[in-house]
PDB file of C-alpha atoms in Angstrom:
ATOM      1  CA  MET A   1     -95.063 -25.554  34.697  1.00 43.00           C
ATOM      2  CA  SER A   2     -93.767 -28.511  36.626  1.00 39.00           C
ATOM      3  CA  GLY A   3     -90.697 -30.365  35.425  1.00 41.00           C
ATOM      4  CA  GLY A   4     -91.411 -33.345  33.203  1.00 42.00           C
ATOM      5  CA  SER A   5     -95.209 -33.133  33.426  1.00 41.00           C
ATOM      6  CA  TRP A   6     -97.352 -34.837  30.772  1.00 40.00           C
ATOM      7  CA  ARG A   7    -100.757 -33.930  29.419  1.00 44.00           C
ATOM      8  CA  PHE A   8    -102.608 -35.914  26.760  1.00 43.00           C
ATOM      9  CA  MET A   9    -104.937 -34.040  24.425  1.00 47.00           C
ATOM     10  CA  GLY A  10    -107.724 -36.504  23.627  1.00 49.00           C
ATOM     11  CA  SER A  11    -108.123 -40.143  24.598  1.00 43.00           C
ATOM     12  CA  PRO A  12    -105.115 -41.411  26.604  1.00 42.00           C
ATOM     13  CA  GLU A  13    -105.597 -44.909  25.220  1.00 44.00           C
ATOM     14  CA  ASN A  14    -104.711 -43.704  21.720  1.00 43.00           C
ATOM     15  CA  LEU A  15    -101.059 -43.556  20.714  1.00 39.00           C
ATOM     16  CA  PRO A  16    -100.173 -39.834  20.354  1.00 44.00           C
ATOM     17  CA  LEU A  17     -99.190 -38.717  16.892  1.00 69.00           C
ATOM     18  CA  PHE A  18     -97.443 -35.500  17.938  1.00 83.00           C
ATOM     19  CA  LYS A  19     -95.562 -34.592  21.106  1.00 85.00           C
ATOM     20  CA  VAL A  20     -94.856 -30.981  22.073  1.00 89.00           C
ATOM     21  CA  THR A  21     -92.175 -30.203  24.650  1.00 91.00           C
ATOM     22  CA  VAL A  22     -92.379 -26.764  26.251  1.00 93.00           C
ATOM     23  CA  ARG A  23     -89.325 -25.331  28.020  1.00 92.00           C
ATOM     24  CA  ASN A  24     -88.964 -22.006  29.777  1.00 90.00           C
ATOM     25  CA  SER A  25     -85.651 -20.531  28.650  1.00 86.00           C
ATOM     26  CA  LEU A  26     -85.481 -18.582  31.936  1.00 85.00           C
ATOM     27  CA  GLY A  27     -85.822 -21.750  33.993  1.00 78.00           C
ATOM     28  CA  GLY A  28     -88.814 -23.428  35.599  1.00 71.00           C
ATOM     29  CA  GLY A  29     -88.847 -26.912  34.102  1.00 75.00           C
ATOM     30  CA  THR A  30     -90.603 -28.427  31.106  1.00 84.00           C
ATOM     31  CA  SER A  31     -94.024 -29.750  30.195  1.00 87.00           C
ATOM     32  CA  GLU A  32     -94.999 -32.175  27.457  1.00 86.00           C
ATOM     33  CA  TYR A  33     -98.261 -32.467  25.554  1.00 86.00           C
ATOM     34  CA  ALA A  34     -99.383 -35.210  23.171  1.00 82.00           C
ATOM     35  CA  PHE A  35    -102.227 -35.224  20.656  1.00 80.00           C
ATOM     36  CA  ARG A  36    -103.413 -36.910  17.475  1.00 77.00           C
ATOM     37  CA  SER A  37    -105.888 -34.475  15.940  1.00 80.00           C
ATOM     38  CA  GLY A  38    -107.698 -31.197  16.453  1.00 83.00           C
ATOM     39  CA  ARG A  39    -106.829 -27.583  17.232  1.00 89.00           C
ATOM     40  CA  PHE A  40    -105.061 -26.576  20.445  1.00 92.00           C
ATOM     41  CA  ILE A  41    -104.802 -23.009  21.716  1.00 94.00           C
ATOM     42  CA  ILE A  42    -101.568 -21.672  23.213  1.00 96.00           C
ATOM     43  CA  GLY A  43    -101.650 -18.603  25.438  1.00 96.00           C
ATOM     44  CA  ARG A  44    -101.638 -16.975  28.857  1.00 96.00           C
ATOM     45  CA  ALA A  45    -105.334 -17.514  29.605  1.00 95.00           C
ATOM     46  CA  ASP A  46    -106.253 -20.397  31.902  1.00 93.00           C
ATOM     47  CA  SER A  47    -108.747 -21.610  29.286  1.00 93.00           C
ATOM     48  CA  CYS A  48    -105.943 -22.369  26.775  1.00 93.00           C
ATOM     49  CA  ASP A  49    -104.943 -25.942  26.023  1.00 90.00           C
ATOM     50  CA  ILE A  50    -101.251 -25.056  26.499  1.00 92.00           C
ATOM     51  CA  VAL A  51    -100.862 -22.343  29.133  1.00 93.00           C
ATOM     52  CA  LEU A  52     -97.721 -20.190  29.032  1.00 94.00           C
ATOM     53  CA  ASP A  53     -97.723 -17.984  32.123  1.00 92.00           C
ATOM     54  CA  SER A  54     -95.920 -14.825  31.045  1.00 94.00           C
ATOM     55  CA  GLU A  55     -96.781 -11.200  30.349  1.00 95.00           C
ATOM     56  CA  ARG A  56     -94.923 -11.569  27.023  1.00 95.00           C
ATOM     57  CA  VAL A  57     -97.523 -14.121  25.923  1.00 97.00           C
ATOM     58  CA  SER A  58    -100.951 -12.966  24.713  1.00 97.00           C
ATOM     59  CA  ARG A  59    -104.069 -14.448  26.290  1.00 96.00           C
ATOM     60  CA  THR A  60    -104.737 -16.442  23.112  1.00 97.00           C
ATOM     61  CA  HIS A  61    -101.375 -16.282  21.391  1.00 97.00           C
ATOM     62  CA  ALA A  62    -101.198 -19.141  18.883  1.00 96.00           C
ATOM     63  CA  ALA A  63    -102.652 -22.518  17.956  1.00 95.00           C
ATOM     64  CA  PHE A  64    -101.411 -25.934  16.889  1.00 93.00           C
ATOM     65  CA  VAL A  65    -103.582 -27.427  14.139  1.00 89.00           C
ATOM     66  CA  VAL A  66    -103.378 -31.012  12.862  1.00 84.00           C
ATOM     67  CA  HIS A  67    -104.210 -30.909   9.164  1.00 77.00           C
ATOM     68  CA  ASP A  68    -103.900 -33.628   6.494  1.00 69.00           C
ATOM     69  CA  GLY A  69    -101.605 -35.655   8.714  1.00 69.00           C
ATOM     70  CA  GLY A  70     -99.232 -32.738   9.288  1.00 76.00           C
ATOM     71  CA  LEU A  71     -98.894 -30.127  11.995  1.00 84.00           C
ATOM     72  CA  LEU A  72     -99.353 -26.369  11.567  1.00 89.00           C
ATOM     73  CA  ILE A  73     -98.794 -23.468  13.931  1.00 93.00           C
ATOM     74  CA  GLN A  74    -100.945 -20.356  13.607  1.00 94.00           C
ATOM     75  CA  ASP A  75    -100.330 -16.900  15.072  1.00 96.00           C
ATOM     76  CA  LEU A  76    -103.667 -15.682  16.466  1.00 96.00           C
ATOM     77  CA  GLY A  77    -102.765 -12.004  16.196  1.00 95.00           C
ATOM     78  CA  SER A  78    -100.428 -12.016  19.183  1.00 96.00           C
ATOM     79  CA  ALA A  79     -98.656  -8.871  20.347  1.00 95.00           C
ATOM     80  CA  ASN A  80     -95.129 -10.347  20.389  1.00 96.00           C
ATOM     81  CA  GLY A  81     -95.435 -12.888  17.613  1.00 96.00           C
ATOM     82  CA  VAL A  82     -94.449 -16.500  17.017  1.00 96.00           C
ATOM     83  CA  LEU A  83     -90.893 -17.293  15.907  1.00 96.00           C
ATOM     84  CA  VAL A  84     -90.008 -20.497  14.092  1.00 93.00           C
ATOM     85  CA  ASN A  85     -86.250 -20.980  13.885  1.00 91.00           C
ATOM     86  CA  ASP A  86     -85.892 -17.327  14.980  1.00 91.00           C
ATOM     87  CA  VAL A  87     -88.011 -16.013  12.088  1.00 92.00           C
ATOM     88  CA  ARG A  88     -91.365 -14.420  12.904  1.00 94.00           C
ATOM     89  CA  ILE A  89     -94.195 -16.112  11.049  1.00 92.00           C
ATOM     90  CA  VAL A  90     -97.135 -14.436   9.375  1.00 91.00           C
ATOM     91  CA  GLY A  91    -100.389 -16.350   9.673  1.00 90.00           C
ATOM     92  CA  THR A  92     -99.847 -20.109   9.508  1.00 91.00           C
ATOM     93  CA  ARG A  93     -96.719 -22.206   8.998  1.00 89.00           C
ATOM     94  CA  GLU A  94     -96.135 -25.940   8.628  1.00 86.00           C
ATOM     95  CA  ILE A  95     -93.946 -27.483  11.343  1.00 87.00           C
ATOM     96  CA  ARG A  96     -91.062 -29.719  10.300  1.00 81.00           C
ATOM     97  CA  ILE A  97     -88.619 -31.962  12.106  1.00 75.00           C
ATOM     98  CA  ASP A  98     -86.096 -29.995  14.222  1.00 77.00           C
ATOM     99  CA  ASP A  99     -88.087 -26.735  14.047  1.00 87.00           C
ATOM    100  CA  LEU A 100     -87.831 -24.626  17.222  1.00 92.00           C
ATOM    101  CA  ILE A 101     -90.799 -22.437  18.118  1.00 95.00           C
ATOM    102  CA  ARG A 102     -90.374 -19.412  20.388  1.00 96.00           C
ATOM    103  CA  ILE A 103     -93.302 -17.727  22.138  1.00 97.00           C
ATOM    104  CA  GLY A 104     -92.162 -15.145  24.643  1.00 95.00           C
ATOM    105  CA  GLU A 105     -89.461 -16.802  26.747  1.00 94.00           C
ATOM    106  CA  PHE A 106     -90.792 -20.280  25.984  1.00 95.00           C
ATOM    107  CA  VAL A 107     -89.204 -22.705  23.521  1.00 95.00           C
ATOM    108  CA  LEU A 108     -91.418 -25.402  22.005  1.00 94.00           C
ATOM    109  CA  SER A 109     -90.129 -28.424  20.102  1.00 92.00           C
ATOM    110  CA  VAL A 110     -92.266 -30.983  18.306  1.00 88.00           C
ATOM    111  CA  SER A 111     -91.728 -34.621  17.438  1.00 82.00           C
ATOM    112  CA  GLY A 112     -93.980 -36.935  15.487  1.00 73.00           C
ATOM    113  CA  ALA A 113     -93.816 -39.716  12.919  1.00 55.00           C
ATOM    114  CA  ARG A 114     -95.663 -37.655  10.305  1.00 56.00           C
ATOM    115  CA  LEU A 115     -93.616 -34.460  10.502  1.00 55.00           C
ATOM    116  CA  ASP A 116     -92.205 -33.364   7.166  1.00 57.00           C
ATOM    117  CA  ASP A 117     -88.398 -33.502   7.024  1.00 60.00           C
ATOM    118  CA  GLY A 118     -88.355 -31.404   3.855  1.00 71.00           C
ATOM    119  CA  THR A 119     -87.951 -34.368   1.485  1.00 80.00           C
ATOM    120  CA  TYR A 120     -90.081 -33.743  -1.599  1.00 85.00           C
ATOM    121  CA  LEU A 121     -88.803 -36.552  -3.839  1.00 90.00           C
ATOM    122  CA  ARG A 122     -87.390 -40.053  -3.446  1.00 89.00           C
ATOM    123  CA  LEU A 123     -85.998 -42.142  -6.306  1.00 92.00           C
ATOM    124  CA  LYS A 124     -85.859 -45.865  -5.614  1.00 90.00           C
ATOM    125  CA  GLY A 125     -83.370 -47.859  -7.656  1.00 89.00           C
ATOM    126  CA  THR A 126     -84.583 -50.897  -9.604  1.00 91.00           C
ATOM    127  CA  SER A 127     -81.771 -51.569 -12.105  1.00 87.00           C
ATOM    128  CA  ALA A 128     -78.802 -53.874 -11.463  1.00 83.00           C
ATOM    129  CA  GLY A 129     -76.468 -52.487  -8.837  1.00 79.00           C
ATOM    130  CA  PHE A 130     -79.029 -49.969  -7.603  1.00 83.00           C
ATOM    131  CA  GLU A 131     -81.737 -52.280  -6.205  1.00 82.00           C
ATOM    132  CA  GLY A 132     -83.003 -50.951  -2.890  1.00 79.00           C
ATOM    133  CA  GLN A 133     -80.994 -47.728  -3.041  1.00 84.00           C
ATOM    134  CA  VAL A 134     -82.962 -44.555  -2.346  1.00 85.00           C
ATOM    135  CA  LEU A 135     -81.989 -41.070  -3.527  1.00 88.00           C
ATOM    136  CA  SER A 136     -83.667 -38.394  -1.386  1.00 86.00           C
ATOM    137  CA  PHE A 137     -84.200 -34.774  -2.480  1.00 89.00           C
ATOM    138  CA  ALA A 138     -84.720 -31.971   0.052  1.00 83.00           C
ATOM    139  CA  LYS A 139     -82.836 -29.192  -1.766  1.00 86.00           C
ATOM    140  CA  SER A 140     -84.287 -27.370  -4.771  1.00 87.00           C
ATOM    141  CA  PRO A 141     -82.894 -26.979  -7.336  1.00 92.00           C
ATOM    142  CA  ALA A 142     -80.773 -30.126  -6.992  1.00 92.00           C
ATOM    143  CA  LEU A 143     -77.977 -31.137  -9.365  1.00 94.00           C
ATOM    144  CA  VAL A 144     -77.864 -34.867 -10.192  1.00 94.00           C
ATOM    145  CA  GLY A 145     -74.738 -36.466 -11.621  1.00 92.00           C
ATOM    146  CA  ARG A 146     -71.220 -37.811 -11.054  1.00 90.00           C
ATOM    147  CA  ALA A 147     -69.641 -34.423 -10.295  1.00 89.00           C
ATOM    148  CA  GLU A 148     -68.161 -33.871  -6.849  1.00 85.00           C
ATOM    149  CA  ASP A 149     -70.443 -30.869  -6.322  1.00 87.00           C
ATOM    150  CA  ALA A 150     -73.598 -32.804  -7.260  1.00 90.00           C
ATOM    151  CA  ASP A 151     -76.353 -32.436  -4.689  1.00 90.00           C
ATOM    152  CA  VAL A 152     -77.451 -36.014  -5.396  1.00 90.00           C
ATOM    153  CA  ALA A 153     -74.597 -38.212  -6.585  1.00 89.00           C
ATOM    154  CA  VAL A 154     -75.245 -41.115  -8.951  1.00 89.00           C
ATOM    155  CA  VAL A 155     -71.992 -42.947  -9.629  1.00 86.00           C
ATOM    156  CA  HIS A 156     -72.342 -44.935 -12.851  1.00 91.00           C
ATOM    157  CA  PRO A 157     -70.531 -44.868 -16.238  1.00 92.00           C
ATOM    158  CA  SER A 158     -73.745 -43.930 -18.072  1.00 94.00           C
ATOM    159  CA  ILE A 159     -74.296 -40.852 -15.875  1.00 94.00           C
ATOM    160  CA  SER A 160     -72.790 -37.521 -16.939  1.00 95.00           C
ATOM    161  CA  ARG A 161     -71.000 -35.314 -14.435  1.00 93.00           C
ATOM    162  CA  ARG A 162     -73.868 -32.821 -14.632  1.00 95.00           C
ATOM    163  CA  HIS A 163     -76.659 -35.041 -15.849  1.00 96.00           C
ATOM    164  CA  ALA A 164     -79.927 -33.425 -14.737  1.00 95.00           C
ATOM    165  CA  ARG A 165     -81.484 -30.812 -12.486  1.00 95.00           C
ATOM    166  CA  VAL A 166     -84.522 -31.451 -10.274  1.00 95.00           C
ATOM    167  CA  VAL A 167     -86.670 -28.501  -9.211  1.00 93.00           C
ATOM    168  CA  ARG A 168     -89.610 -28.284  -6.843  1.00 90.00           C
ATOM    169  CA  ARG A 169     -91.745 -25.422  -8.139  1.00 88.00           C
ATOM    170  CA  HIS A 170     -93.855 -22.973  -6.124  1.00 81.00           C
ATOM    171  CA  ASP A 171     -96.991 -25.054  -6.814  1.00 81.00           C
ATOM    172  CA  LYS A 172     -95.162 -28.091  -5.295  1.00 82.00           C
ATOM    173  CA  THR A 173     -94.864 -29.902  -8.615  1.00 90.00           C
ATOM    174  CA  VAL A 174     -91.506 -31.581  -9.262  1.00 93.00           C
ATOM    175  CA  VAL A 175     -89.754 -31.110 -12.601  1.00 95.00           C
ATOM    176  CA  ILE A 176     -86.608 -32.725 -14.020  1.00 96.00           C
ATOM    177  CA  ASN A 177     -84.411 -31.035 -16.660  1.00 95.00           C
ATOM    178  CA  ASP A 178     -81.833 -32.823 -18.812  1.00 96.00           C
ATOM    179  CA  LEU A 179     -78.654 -30.715 -18.698  1.00 95.00           C
ATOM    180  CA  GLY A 180     -77.376 -31.950 -22.040  1.00 95.00           C
ATOM    181  CA  SER A 181     -76.297 -35.345 -20.689  1.00 95.00           C
ATOM    182  CA  SER A 182     -74.590 -37.867 -22.962  1.00 94.00           C
ATOM    183  CA  ASN A 183     -77.094 -40.676 -22.361  1.00 96.00           C
ATOM    184  CA  GLY A 184     -80.247 -38.724 -21.722  1.00 95.00           C
ATOM    185  CA  VAL A 185     -83.263 -38.760 -19.416  1.00 96.00           C
ATOM    186  CA  GLU A 186     -86.386 -40.857 -19.940  1.00 96.00           C
ATOM    187  CA  VAL A 187     -89.719 -40.826 -18.128  1.00 96.00           C
ATOM    188  CA  ASN A 188     -91.868 -43.921 -18.638  1.00 95.00           C
ATOM    189  CA  GLY A 189     -89.801 -44.852 -21.699  1.00 94.00           C
ATOM    190  CA  VAL A 190     -90.098 -41.428 -23.356  1.00 94.00           C
ATOM    191  CA  PRO A 191     -86.912 -39.325 -23.883  1.00 94.00           C
ATOM    192  CA  VAL A 192     -87.434 -35.887 -22.346  1.00 94.00           C
ATOM    193  CA  LYS A 193     -85.614 -32.612 -21.909  1.00 95.00           C
ATOM    194  CA  VAL A 194     -88.073 -31.224 -19.352  1.00 94.00           C
ATOM    195  CA  ALA A 195     -90.796 -33.276 -17.652  1.00 94.00           C
ATOM    196  CA  ARG A 196     -93.014 -33.134 -14.594  1.00 94.00           C
ATOM    197  CA  LEU A 197     -92.700 -36.155 -12.342  1.00 95.00           C
ATOM    198  CA  ALA A 198     -95.625 -38.021 -10.807  1.00 92.00           C
ATOM    199  CA  GLN A 199     -95.978 -40.794  -8.257  1.00 90.00           C
ATOM    200  CA  GLY A 200     -94.890 -44.156  -9.690  1.00 92.00           C
ATOM    201  CA  ASP A 201     -93.152 -42.786 -12.780  1.00 94.00           C
ATOM    202  CA  VAL A 202     -90.216 -44.843 -14.044  1.00 95.00           C
ATOM    203  CA  LEU A 203     -87.270 -42.506 -14.474  1.00 96.00           C
ATOM    204  CA  ARG A 204     -84.169 -43.532 -16.419  1.00 95.00           C
ATOM    205  CA  LEU A 205     -80.935 -41.564 -16.123  1.00 96.00           C
ATOM    206  CA  GLY A 206     -78.525 -43.042 -18.624  1.00 95.00           C
ATOM    207  CA  THR A 207     -79.059 -46.767 -17.984  1.00 94.00           C
ATOM    208  CA  VAL A 208     -79.938 -46.322 -14.299  1.00 94.00           C
ATOM    209  CA  GLU A 209     -83.638 -46.981 -13.680  1.00 94.00           C
ATOM    210  CA  LEU A 210     -85.464 -45.493 -10.705  1.00 94.00           C
ATOM    211  CA  VAL A 211     -89.062 -45.296  -9.506  1.00 94.00           C
ATOM    212  CA  VAL A 212     -90.473 -41.913  -8.456  1.00 93.00           C
ATOM    213  CA  GLU A 213     -91.960 -41.488  -4.991  1.00 90.00           C
ATOM    214  CA  LEU A 214     -93.481 -38.148  -3.973  1.00 86.00           C
ATOM    215  CA  PRO A 215     -93.958 -38.059  -0.176  1.00 77.00           C
ATOM    216  CA  ASN A 216     -96.348 -35.090  -0.468  1.00 61.00           C
ATOM    217  CA  GLU A 217     -98.314 -36.530  -3.390  1.00 56.00           C
ATOM    218  CA  ALA A 218    -101.632 -35.547  -1.810  1.00 41.00           C
ATOM    219  CA  THR A 219    -100.689 -31.863  -2.006  1.00 38.00           C
ATOM    220  CA  LEU A 220     -99.412 -31.914  -5.562  1.00 36.00           C
ATOM    221  CA  SER A 221    -101.343 -30.855  -8.615  1.00 36.00           C
ATOM    222  CA  GLN A 222    -102.879 -33.985 -10.109  1.00 37.00           C
ATOM    223  CA  MET A 223    -101.767 -33.951 -13.726  1.00 37.00           C
ATOM    224  CA  PRO A 224    -100.731 -36.797 -16.048  1.00 39.00           C
ATOM    225  CA  SER A 225     -97.021 -37.458 -16.441  1.00 41.00           C
ATOM    226  CA  PRO A 226     -94.764 -37.017 -18.149  1.00 41.00           C
ATOM    227  CA  ILE A 227     -95.878 -33.533 -19.139  1.00 42.00           C
ATOM    228  CA  MET A 228     -93.983 -32.735 -22.309  1.00 44.00           C
ATOM    229  CA  PHE A 229     -93.768 -29.006 -22.848  1.00 46.00           C
ATOM    230  CA  HIS A 230     -93.954 -27.148 -26.149  1.00 47.00           C
ATOM    231  CA  PRO A 231     -90.666 -27.394 -28.120  1.00 50.00           C
ATOM    232  CA  LEU A 232     -90.074 -23.649 -27.689  1.00 54.00           C
ATOM    233  CA  VAL A 233     -90.317 -24.073 -23.906  1.00 51.00           C
ATOM    234  CA  LEU A 234     -87.899 -27.010 -24.002  1.00 49.00           C
ATOM    235  CA  TRP A 235     -85.419 -24.965 -26.057  1.00 53.00           C
ATOM    236  CA  ALA A 236     -85.779 -22.007 -23.684  1.00 56.00           C
ATOM    237  CA  GLU A 237     -85.207 -24.196 -20.620  1.00 53.00           C
ATOM    238  CA  ALA A 238     -82.052 -25.690 -22.114  1.00 53.00           C
ATOM    239  CA  ASN A 239     -80.663 -22.395 -23.466  1.00 57.00           C
ATOM    240  CA  ARG A 240     -81.655 -19.909 -20.794  1.00 58.00           C
ATOM    241  CA  TRP A 241     -78.167 -18.411 -20.478  1.00 60.00           C
ATOM    242  CA  LYS A 242     -77.899 -18.018 -24.273  1.00 62.00           C
ATOM    243  CA  ILE A 243     -81.170 -16.078 -24.306  1.00 66.00           C
ATOM    244  CA  TRP A 244     -79.796 -13.714 -21.664  1.00 68.00           C
ATOM    245  CA  VAL A 245     -76.589 -13.160 -23.655  1.00 66.00           C
ATOM    246  CA  VAL A 246     -78.535 -12.436 -26.855  1.00 73.00           C
ATOM    247  CA  ALA A 247     -80.874 -10.077 -24.987  1.00 75.00           C
ATOM    248  CA  ILE A 248     -77.931  -8.154 -23.540  1.00 78.00           C
ATOM    249  CA  LEU A 249     -76.238  -7.915 -26.951  1.00 78.00           C
ATOM    250  CA  VAL A 250     -79.454  -6.710 -28.611  1.00 78.00           C
ATOM    251  CA  ALA A 251     -79.913  -4.082 -25.898  1.00 77.00           C
ATOM    252  CA  ALA A 252     -76.293  -2.926 -26.317  1.00 75.00           C
ATOM    253  CA  VAL A 253     -76.687  -2.638 -30.097  1.00 73.00           C
ATOM    254  CA  ALA A 254     -79.949  -0.705 -29.668  1.00 74.00           C
ATOM    255  CA  VAL A 255     -78.297   1.733 -27.267  1.00 69.00           C
ATOM    256  CA  THR A 256     -75.352   2.173 -29.671  1.00 73.00           C
ATOM    257  CA  ILE A 257     -77.619   2.851 -32.673  1.00 69.00           C
ATOM    258  CA  ALA A 258     -79.679   5.279 -30.609  1.00 66.00           C
ATOM    259  CA  GLY A 259     -76.456   7.068 -29.649  1.00 65.00           C
ATOM    260  CA  TRP A 260     -75.406   7.356 -33.279  1.00 65.00           C
ATOM    261  CA  LYS A 261     -78.773   8.816 -34.275  1.00 60.00           C
ATOM    262  CA  ILE A 262     -78.730  11.324 -31.452  1.00 60.00           C
ATOM    263  CA  GLY A 263     -75.143  12.272 -32.366  1.00 59.00           C
ATOM    264  CA  GLY A 264     -76.117  12.678 -36.023  1.00 59.00           C
ATOM    265  CA  ILE A 265     -79.036  14.906 -35.158  1.00 55.00           C
ATOM    266  CA  ALA A 266     -76.887  17.029 -32.887  1.00 54.00           C
ATOM    267  CA  GLY A 267     -74.153  17.294 -35.516  1.00 57.00           C
ATOM    268  CA  GLY A 268     -76.599  18.410 -38.209  1.00 55.00           C
ATOM    269  CA  ARG A 269     -77.840  21.352 -36.229  1.00 54.00           C
TER     270      ARG A 269
END
């Protein structure tokens, strides 16, 4: 690879959506590739779109795939694997901003306007004092409130120290839980304890009003919102630790009673 070389995948007149920079960690310069769509093979073979000349690289090692506006990397059954942030992937993985890809002694970095930075929820303020403010969520679960250890801080008299918890579930749906706040949580004017959020929902924490934006809306389950769960589910969500305590106490009592019975049987013999 020659230092600073460029190769466009597709029509050069089109603005590239993704740029891949390839660097040999043992020296030898860098190469850069740009593309907007399609599937691009990485490997040692001369027929590959991105050629990595090393015995540690399989002939067809991996592939970049542009899918639904995002970028994926796929291990094509290589001998030495594909590492993303020093973790070997299995199959296919979505590429995010700042990810480092290692194939043999080569390090690949990707930039692009559509790369996912991990943000799964944005809340845009609309009430007085919060107009234009945006609360971004990348951590899950995320504590919302006035507390110093809150993951997303909302400083307002109507907000409790530990007001709510936001969770992105395994199916990529986003759920908010009221943590027993003083002034409550509302979704589209309805007081809730647990509710699934959808694009455009109006969320009220205390008296602070925010509009829900889901950057990955296209990948989320399309269900009406708010989804109000059965009262038993709401109670269970709010009292999870109490359920565990009761379960432990019941188990302890059962073990004690069983011990008494066994002792009584043994004593009667």
